[in-house]
């Protein structure tokens, strides 16, 4: 049976304007960073992409190096697009990025004009697209002049191969300068993609102010703290803390840390939510990110994450309680 999108796909999703642009992003966006590579069953990837769209997720975030192997996530998306989503192209917001290592030699990574524009051509070929909606500089290049990198993004738009441009992993100072250059070139920065969660709040130390002042939106990756802000993680660290031996770092499974996560979990439960759902509400609170970029491995996770939008926004009292719980809670990877 040919795929037909759910006719109610726009009934429940929340859409937020990206800065001062004309673009609205779904509050929940789907990232194809992991679990969509060539090492995964295509039908599972297809099911997740189509379920996301059926739930009103119009934004699909990729990069040239997503996989594994690198490039294969774009190939996966391209296969699903060709089979199912071509009729819906104008309803989709598709992004990709360049900057991390992709091929041998001096032009296979970083932020030169040569790398970015060559990479974009390769990405378009892998996805079977004439253009992407957003093209990002995936990371700042310490050796290439910022003017060259931003000039390449501007050129991609003027070529018609991208509609908007964005930055990812740029510091406050780098972002401020890049935004100024892009504005002068006539291609304003649409969006910044930083890592951001309850456990990783670096954007609040100036970057968010720069974005607000310049009318730039933001989309948070790792909003669940690389899986730490999930009930599964809380169960794991508590079990590990009681085990005779553990594969986790000792500082990750202290009784105090377990208790803090249990307190977060209890607060979420009092709201009728899972911890991951509350974590998404936190990232999307007023003054937070425009959109939260989720990574998933199965359809049910998309459904659970989108249900976070059914709950009321976090109250001032709840935000204060979260801050108190998180006091001195370190962000420790799995």
GROMACS .gro file of C-alpha atoms in nm:
model
  334
    1UNK     CA    1   0.000   0.000   0.000
    2UNK     CA    2   0.136   0.346  -0.087
    3UNK     CA    3   0.197   0.566   0.214
    4UNK     CA    4  -0.069   0.830   0.282
    5UNK     CA    5   0.005   1.078   0.560
    6UNK     CA    6  -0.235   1.099   0.852
    7UNK     CA    7  -0.489   1.367   0.772
    8UNK     CA    8  -0.485   1.479   1.136
    9UNK     CA    9  -0.106   1.525   1.149
   10UNK     CA   10  -0.128   1.898   1.222
   11UNK     CA   11  -0.403   1.882   1.483
   12UNK     CA   12  -0.192   1.843   1.797
   13UNK     CA   13   0.168   1.943   1.721
   14UNK     CA   14   0.291   2.277   1.852
   15UNK     CA   15   0.488   2.497   1.610
   16UNK     CA   16   0.723   2.771   1.728
   17UNK     CA   17   0.866   3.054   1.521
   18UNK     CA   18   1.242   3.038   1.474
   19UNK     CA   19   1.364   3.374   1.598
   20UNK     CA   20   1.230   3.657   1.384
   21UNK     CA   21   1.210   3.449   1.066
   22UNK     CA   22   0.905   3.331   0.880
   23UNK     CA   23   0.979   2.967   0.963
   24UNK     CA   24   0.800   2.771   1.233
   25UNK     CA   25   0.952   2.453   1.370
   26UNK     CA   26   0.765   2.168   1.535
   27UNK     CA   27   0.832   2.174   1.908
   28UNK     CA   28   0.964   1.819   1.867
   29UNK     CA   29   1.196   1.751   1.571
   30UNK     CA   30   1.346   1.420   1.464
   31UNK     CA   31   1.723   1.381   1.451
   32UNK     CA   32   1.877   1.106   1.239
   33UNK     CA   33   2.211   1.115   1.419
   34UNK     CA   34   2.196   0.750   1.527
   35UNK     CA   35   1.974   0.449   1.452
   36UNK     CA   36   1.912   0.551   1.092
   37UNK     CA   37   2.241   0.438   0.941
   38UNK     CA   38   2.317   0.160   0.698
   39UNK     CA   39   2.373  -0.075   0.991
   40UNK     CA   40   2.002  -0.056   1.085
   41UNK     CA   41   1.700  -0.223   0.919
   42UNK     CA   42   1.556   0.015   0.661
   43UNK     CA   43   1.198  -0.074   0.750
   44UNK     CA   44   1.246   0.033   1.113
   45UNK     CA   45   1.397   0.364   1.001
   46UNK     CA   46   1.112   0.410   0.755
   47UNK     CA   47   0.852   0.336   1.023
   48UNK     CA   48   1.005   0.596   1.256
   49UNK     CA   49   1.029   0.866   0.989
   50UNK     CA   50   0.671   0.815   0.873
   51UNK     CA   51   0.532   0.796   1.227
   52UNK     CA   52   0.707   1.122   1.307
   53UNK     CA   53   0.547   1.292   1.008
   54UNK     CA   54   0.207   1.146   1.096
   55UNK     CA   55   0.241   1.309   1.438
   56UNK     CA   56   0.315   1.652   1.291
   57UNK     CA   57   0.695   1.639   1.304
   58UNK     CA   58   0.785   1.821   0.986
   59UNK     CA   59   1.154   1.878   1.062
   60UNK     CA   60   1.411   1.606   0.993
   61UNK     CA   61   1.766   1.687   1.095
   62UNK     CA   62   2.063   1.520   0.929
   63UNK     CA   63   2.434   1.573   0.867
   64UNK     CA   64   2.680   1.442   0.612
   65UNK     CA   65   2.855   1.222   0.869
   66UNK     CA   66   2.547   1.065   1.031
   67UNK     CA   67   2.531   0.687   1.015
   68UNK     CA   68   2.716   0.467   1.070
   69UNK     CA   69   2.873   0.445   0.822
   70UNK     CA   70   2.907   0.817   0.754
   71UNK     CA   71   2.662   0.932   0.490
   72UNK     CA   72   2.428   0.637   0.528
   73UNK     CA   73   2.164   0.823   0.734
   74UNK     CA   74   2.118   1.060   0.440
   75UNK     CA   75   2.092   0.758   0.210
   76UNK     CA   76   1.828   0.607   0.438
   77UNK     CA   77   1.630   0.928   0.445
   78UNK     CA   78   1.665   0.957   0.069
   79UNK     CA   79   1.522   0.607   0.021
   80UNK     CA   80   1.221   0.685   0.243
   81UNK     CA   81   1.175   1.022   0.077
   82UNK     CA   82   1.174   0.867  -0.272
   83UNK     CA   83   0.934   0.590  -0.173
   84UNK     CA   84   0.692   0.784   0.048
   85UNK     CA   85   0.749   1.156   0.094
   86UNK     CA   86   0.798   1.312  -0.249
   87UNK     CA   87   0.434   1.431  -0.259
   88UNK     CA   88   0.489   1.605   0.076
   89UNK     CA   89   0.817   1.786  -0.001
   90UNK     CA   90   0.670   2.131   0.059
   91UNK     CA   91   0.551   2.022   0.404
   92UNK     CA   92   0.899   1.907   0.510
   93UNK     CA   93   1.185   2.101   0.665
   94UNK     CA   94   1.501   1.903   0.592
   95UNK     CA   95   1.841   2.007   0.723
   96UNK     CA   96   2.194   1.881   0.681
   97UNK     CA   97   2.538   1.988   0.797
   98UNK     CA   98   2.905   1.981   0.700
   99UNK     CA   99   3.223   2.023   0.897
  100UNK     CA  100   3.319   1.686   1.042
  101UNK     CA  101   3.547   1.437   0.866
  102UNK     CA  102   3.403   1.279   0.552
  103UNK     CA  103   3.681   1.200   0.303
  104UNK     CA  104   4.057   1.180   0.280
  105UNK     CA  105   4.283   1.473   0.212
  106UNK     CA  106   4.291   1.835   0.326
  107UNK     CA  107   3.940   1.920   0.198
  108UNK     CA  108   3.746   1.640   0.367
  109UNK     CA  109   3.645   1.823   0.685
  110UNK     CA  110   3.625   2.158   0.867
  111UNK     CA  111   3.492   2.485   0.730
  112UNK     CA  112   3.655   2.576   0.401
  113UNK     CA  113   3.439   2.685   0.110
  114UNK     CA  114   3.571   2.381  -0.077
  115UNK     CA  115   3.458   2.138   0.193
  116UNK     CA  116   3.118   2.287   0.267
  117UNK     CA  117   2.999   2.325  -0.091
  118UNK     CA  118   3.137   1.989  -0.205
  119UNK     CA  119   2.977   1.824   0.097
  120UNK     CA  120   2.641   1.982   0.029
  121UNK     CA  121   2.644   1.849  -0.327
  122UNK     CA  122   2.716   1.500  -0.195
  123UNK     CA  123   2.438   1.531   0.065
  124UNK     CA  124   2.184   1.636  -0.197
  125UNK     CA  125   2.280   1.338  -0.411
  126UNK     CA  126   2.246   1.094  -0.121
  127UNK     CA  127   1.902   1.227  -0.030
  128UNK     CA  128   1.778   1.274  -0.385
  129UNK     CA  129   1.694   1.639  -0.322
  130UNK     CA  130   1.733   1.956  -0.527
  131UNK     CA  131   1.779   2.161  -0.211
  132UNK     CA  132   1.778   2.140   0.168
  133UNK     CA  133   1.578   2.377   0.381
  134UNK     CA  134   1.862   2.444   0.625
  135UNK     CA  135   2.236   2.401   0.570
  136UNK     CA  136   2.455   2.419   0.880
  137UNK     CA  137   2.819   2.476   0.953
  138UNK     CA  138   2.846   2.180   1.190
  139UNK     CA  139   3.141   2.312   1.392
  140UNK     CA  140   3.365   2.619   1.391
  141UNK     CA  141   3.698   2.582   1.213
  142UNK     CA  142   3.990   2.722   1.415
  143UNK     CA  143   4.204   2.772   1.103
  144UNK     CA  144   3.963   2.891   0.832
  145UNK     CA  145   3.854   3.257   0.844
  146UNK     CA  146   3.496   3.287   0.963
  147UNK     CA  147   3.425   3.506   0.659
  148UNK     CA  148   3.508   3.215   0.429
  149UNK     CA  149   3.285   2.967   0.613
  150UNK     CA  150   2.992   3.208   0.630
  151UNK     CA  151   3.050   3.307   0.268
  152UNK     CA  152   3.011   2.941   0.169
  153UNK     CA  153   2.678   2.919   0.353
  154UNK     CA  154   2.562   3.236   0.181
  155UNK     CA  155   2.670   3.096  -0.156
  156UNK     CA  156   2.472   2.774  -0.099
  157UNK     CA  157   2.158   2.984  -0.059
  158UNK     CA  158   2.234   3.193  -0.367
  159UNK     CA  159   2.289   2.873  -0.565
  160UNK     CA  160   1.941   2.757  -0.466
  161UNK     CA  161   2.079   2.452  -0.286
  162UNK     CA  162   1.964   2.571   0.059
  163UNK     CA  163   1.685   2.801   0.171
  164UNK     CA  164   1.829   2.896   0.511
  165UNK     CA  165   2.155   2.858   0.701
  166UNK     CA  166   2.244   2.766   1.056
  167UNK     CA  167   2.528   2.713   1.302
  168UNK     CA  168   2.598   2.425   1.536
  169UNK     CA  169   2.841   2.399   1.827
  170UNK     CA  170   2.953   2.762   1.794
  171UNK     CA  171   3.037   2.951   2.114
  172UNK     CA  172   2.871   3.275   2.216
  173UNK     CA  173   3.157   3.482   2.072
  174UNK     CA  174   3.179   3.282   1.750
  175UNK     CA  175   2.804   3.297   1.703
  176UNK     CA  176   2.792   3.671   1.756
  177UNK     CA  177   3.057   3.729   1.489
  178UNK     CA  178   2.911   3.475   1.244
  179UNK     CA  179   2.564   3.626   1.272
  180UNK     CA  180   2.705   3.970   1.193
  181UNK     CA  181   2.885   3.841   0.884
  182UNK     CA  182   2.579   3.657   0.756
  183UNK     CA  183   2.361   3.963   0.807
  184UNK     CA  184   2.601   4.173   0.600
  185UNK     CA  185   2.601   3.910   0.326
  186UNK     CA  186   2.222   3.923   0.312
  187UNK     CA  187   2.162   3.567   0.436
  188UNK     CA  188   2.055   3.595   0.800
  189UNK     CA  189   2.123   3.304   1.032
  190UNK     CA  190   1.800   3.112   1.087
  191UNK     CA  191   1.897   2.888   1.375
  192UNK     CA  192   2.165   2.764   1.612
  193UNK     CA  193   2.186   2.399   1.716
  194UNK     CA  194   2.358   2.355   2.055
  195UNK     CA  195   2.363   2.070   2.301
  196UNK     CA  196   2.119   2.171   2.575
  197UNK     CA  197   1.940   1.995   2.859
  198UNK     CA  198   1.868   2.025   3.230
  199UNK     CA  199   2.216   1.881   3.285
  200UNK     CA  200   2.397   2.091   3.025
  201UNK     CA  201   2.298   2.456   3.043
  202UNK     CA  202   2.598   2.626   2.883
  203UNK     CA  203   2.382   2.817   2.635
  204UNK     CA  204   2.246   3.022   2.926
  205UNK     CA  205   2.592   3.176   2.980
  206UNK     CA  206   2.552   3.427   2.699
  207UNK     CA  207   2.469   3.231   2.383
  208UNK     CA  208   2.092   3.249   2.433
  209UNK     CA  209   2.118   3.625   2.481
  210UNK     CA  210   2.306   3.659   2.151
  211UNK     CA  211   2.039   3.455   1.973
  212UNK     CA  212   1.756   3.657   2.124
  213UNK     CA  213   1.921   3.988   2.041
  214UNK     CA  214   1.968   3.885   1.678
  215UNK     CA  215   1.637   3.711   1.621
  216UNK     CA  216   1.792   3.366   1.576
  217UNK     CA  217   1.608   3.050   1.679
  218UNK     CA  218   1.756   2.747   1.855
  219UNK     CA  219   1.709   2.373   1.837
  220UNK     CA  220   1.848   2.167   2.124
  221UNK     CA  221   2.024   1.840   2.058
  222UNK     CA  222   2.064   1.583   2.338
  223UNK     CA  223   1.771   1.736   2.532
  224UNK     CA  224   1.757   1.415   2.736
  225UNK     CA  225   2.120   1.445   2.842
  226UNK     CA  226   2.236   1.158   2.618
  227UNK     CA  227   1.981   0.933   2.785
  228UNK     CA  228   2.047   1.037   3.145
  229UNK     CA  229   1.709   1.208   3.173
  230UNK     CA  230   1.508   0.889   3.126
  231UNK     CA  231   1.350   0.645   3.370
  232UNK     CA  232   1.566   0.371   3.220
  233UNK     CA  233   1.882   0.554   3.324
  234UNK     CA  234   1.757   0.612   3.680
  235UNK     CA  235   1.688   0.240   3.717
  236UNK     CA  236   2.031   0.157   3.575
  237UNK     CA  237   2.234   0.379   3.805
  238UNK     CA  238   2.043   0.260   4.111
  239UNK     CA  239   2.104  -0.104   4.016
  240UNK     CA  240   2.469  -0.030   3.947
  241UNK     CA  241   2.507   0.144   4.284
  242UNK     CA  242   2.399  -0.178   4.458
  243UNK     CA  243   2.608  -0.413   4.246
  244UNK     CA  244   2.936  -0.561   4.369
  245UNK     CA  245   3.107  -0.438   4.052
  246UNK     CA  246   3.009  -0.179   3.792
  247UNK     CA  247   3.103  -0.072   3.443
  248UNK     CA  248   3.002   0.285   3.522
  249UNK     CA  249   3.216   0.558   3.673
  250UNK     CA  250   3.199   0.557   4.057
  251UNK     CA  251   3.094   0.924   4.061
  252UNK     CA  252   2.792   0.837   3.843
  253UNK     CA  253   2.634   0.597   4.092
  254UNK     CA  254   2.666   0.764   4.431
  255UNK     CA  255   2.359   0.745   4.661
  256UNK     CA  256   2.323   1.125   4.643
  257UNK     CA  257   2.315   1.121   4.265
  258UNK     CA  258   2.067   0.834   4.256
  259UNK     CA  259   1.842   1.026   4.496
  260UNK     CA  260   1.853   1.340   4.284
  261UNK     CA  261   1.743   1.149   3.975
  262UNK     CA  262   1.470   0.974   4.174
  263UNK     CA  263   1.349   1.316   4.289
  264UNK     CA  264   1.331   1.435   3.929
  265UNK     CA  265   1.145   1.116   3.838
  266UNK     CA  266   0.897   1.172   4.122
  267UNK     CA  267   0.831   1.529   4.014
  268UNK     CA  268   0.764   1.408   3.661
  269UNK     CA  269   0.530   1.140   3.794
  270UNK     CA  270   0.336   1.403   3.990
  271UNK     CA  271   0.272   1.570   3.654
  272UNK     CA  272   0.160   1.241   3.501
  273UNK     CA  273   0.476   1.224   3.292
  274UNK     CA  274   0.789   1.021   3.241
  275UNK     CA  275   1.119   1.188   3.324
  276UNK     CA  276   1.203   1.222   2.953
  277UNK     CA  277   0.873   1.399   2.887
  278UNK     CA  278   0.936   1.648   3.166
  279UNK     CA  279   1.290   1.702   3.039
  280UNK     CA  280   1.148   1.798   2.699
  281UNK     CA  281   0.901   2.036   2.864
  282UNK     CA  282   1.195   2.194   3.044
  283UNK     CA  283   1.396   2.251   2.726
  284UNK     CA  284   1.087   2.398   2.557
  285UNK     CA  285   0.987   2.624   2.847
  286UNK     CA  286   0.947   2.996   2.784
  287UNK     CA  287   1.290   3.138   2.718
  288UNK     CA  288   1.424   2.796   2.619
  289UNK     CA  289   1.474   2.633   2.280
  290UNK     CA  290   1.252   2.675   1.975
  291UNK     CA  291   1.252   2.298   1.919
  292UNK     CA  292   1.384   1.986   2.092
  293UNK     CA  293   1.569   1.742   1.868
  294UNK     CA  294   1.497   1.385   1.971
  295UNK     CA  295   1.694   1.072   1.889
  296UNK     CA  296   1.502   0.744   1.886
  297UNK     CA  297   1.542   0.376   1.809
  298UNK     CA  298   1.176   0.274   1.786
  299UNK     CA  299   0.836   0.419   1.704
  300UNK     CA  300   0.708   0.404   2.062
  301UNK     CA  301   0.976   0.651   2.173
  302UNK     CA  302   0.851   0.908   1.922
  303UNK     CA  303   0.497   0.865   2.050
  304UNK     CA  304   0.609   0.902   2.412
  305UNK     CA  305   0.815   1.214   2.340
  306UNK     CA  306   0.538   1.388   2.147
  307UNK     CA  307   0.296   1.322   2.436
  308UNK     CA  308   0.509   1.561   2.642
  309UNK     CA  309   0.330   1.841   2.458
  310UNK     CA  310  -0.004   1.733   2.606
  311UNK     CA  311   0.099   1.842   2.955
  312UNK     CA  312   0.082   2.193   3.094
  313UNK     CA  313   0.401   2.399   3.084
  314UNK     CA  314   0.620   2.371   3.391
  315UNK     CA  315   0.511   2.618   3.657
  316UNK     CA  316   0.745   2.863   3.826
  317UNK     CA  317   0.731   2.647   4.138
  318UNK     CA  318   0.820   2.333   3.943
  319UNK     CA  319   1.109   2.508   3.769
  320UNK     CA  320   1.240   2.621   4.108
  321UNK     CA  321   1.212   2.267   4.242
  322UNK     CA  322   1.403   2.130   3.942
  323UNK     CA  323   1.680   2.383   3.998
  324UNK     CA  324   1.702   2.282   4.364
  325UNK     CA  325   1.722   1.912   4.276
  326UNK     CA  326   1.983   1.973   4.008
  327UNK     CA  327   2.208   2.178   4.236
  328UNK     CA  328   2.559   2.027   4.212
  329UNK     CA  329   2.435   1.740   3.994
  330UNK     CA  330   2.717   1.664   3.749
  331UNK     CA  331   2.659   1.576   3.385
  332UNK     CA  332   2.833   1.238   3.368
  333UNK     CA  333   2.812   1.033   3.047
  334UNK     CA  334   2.701   0.669   3.060
   0.00000   0.00000   0.00000
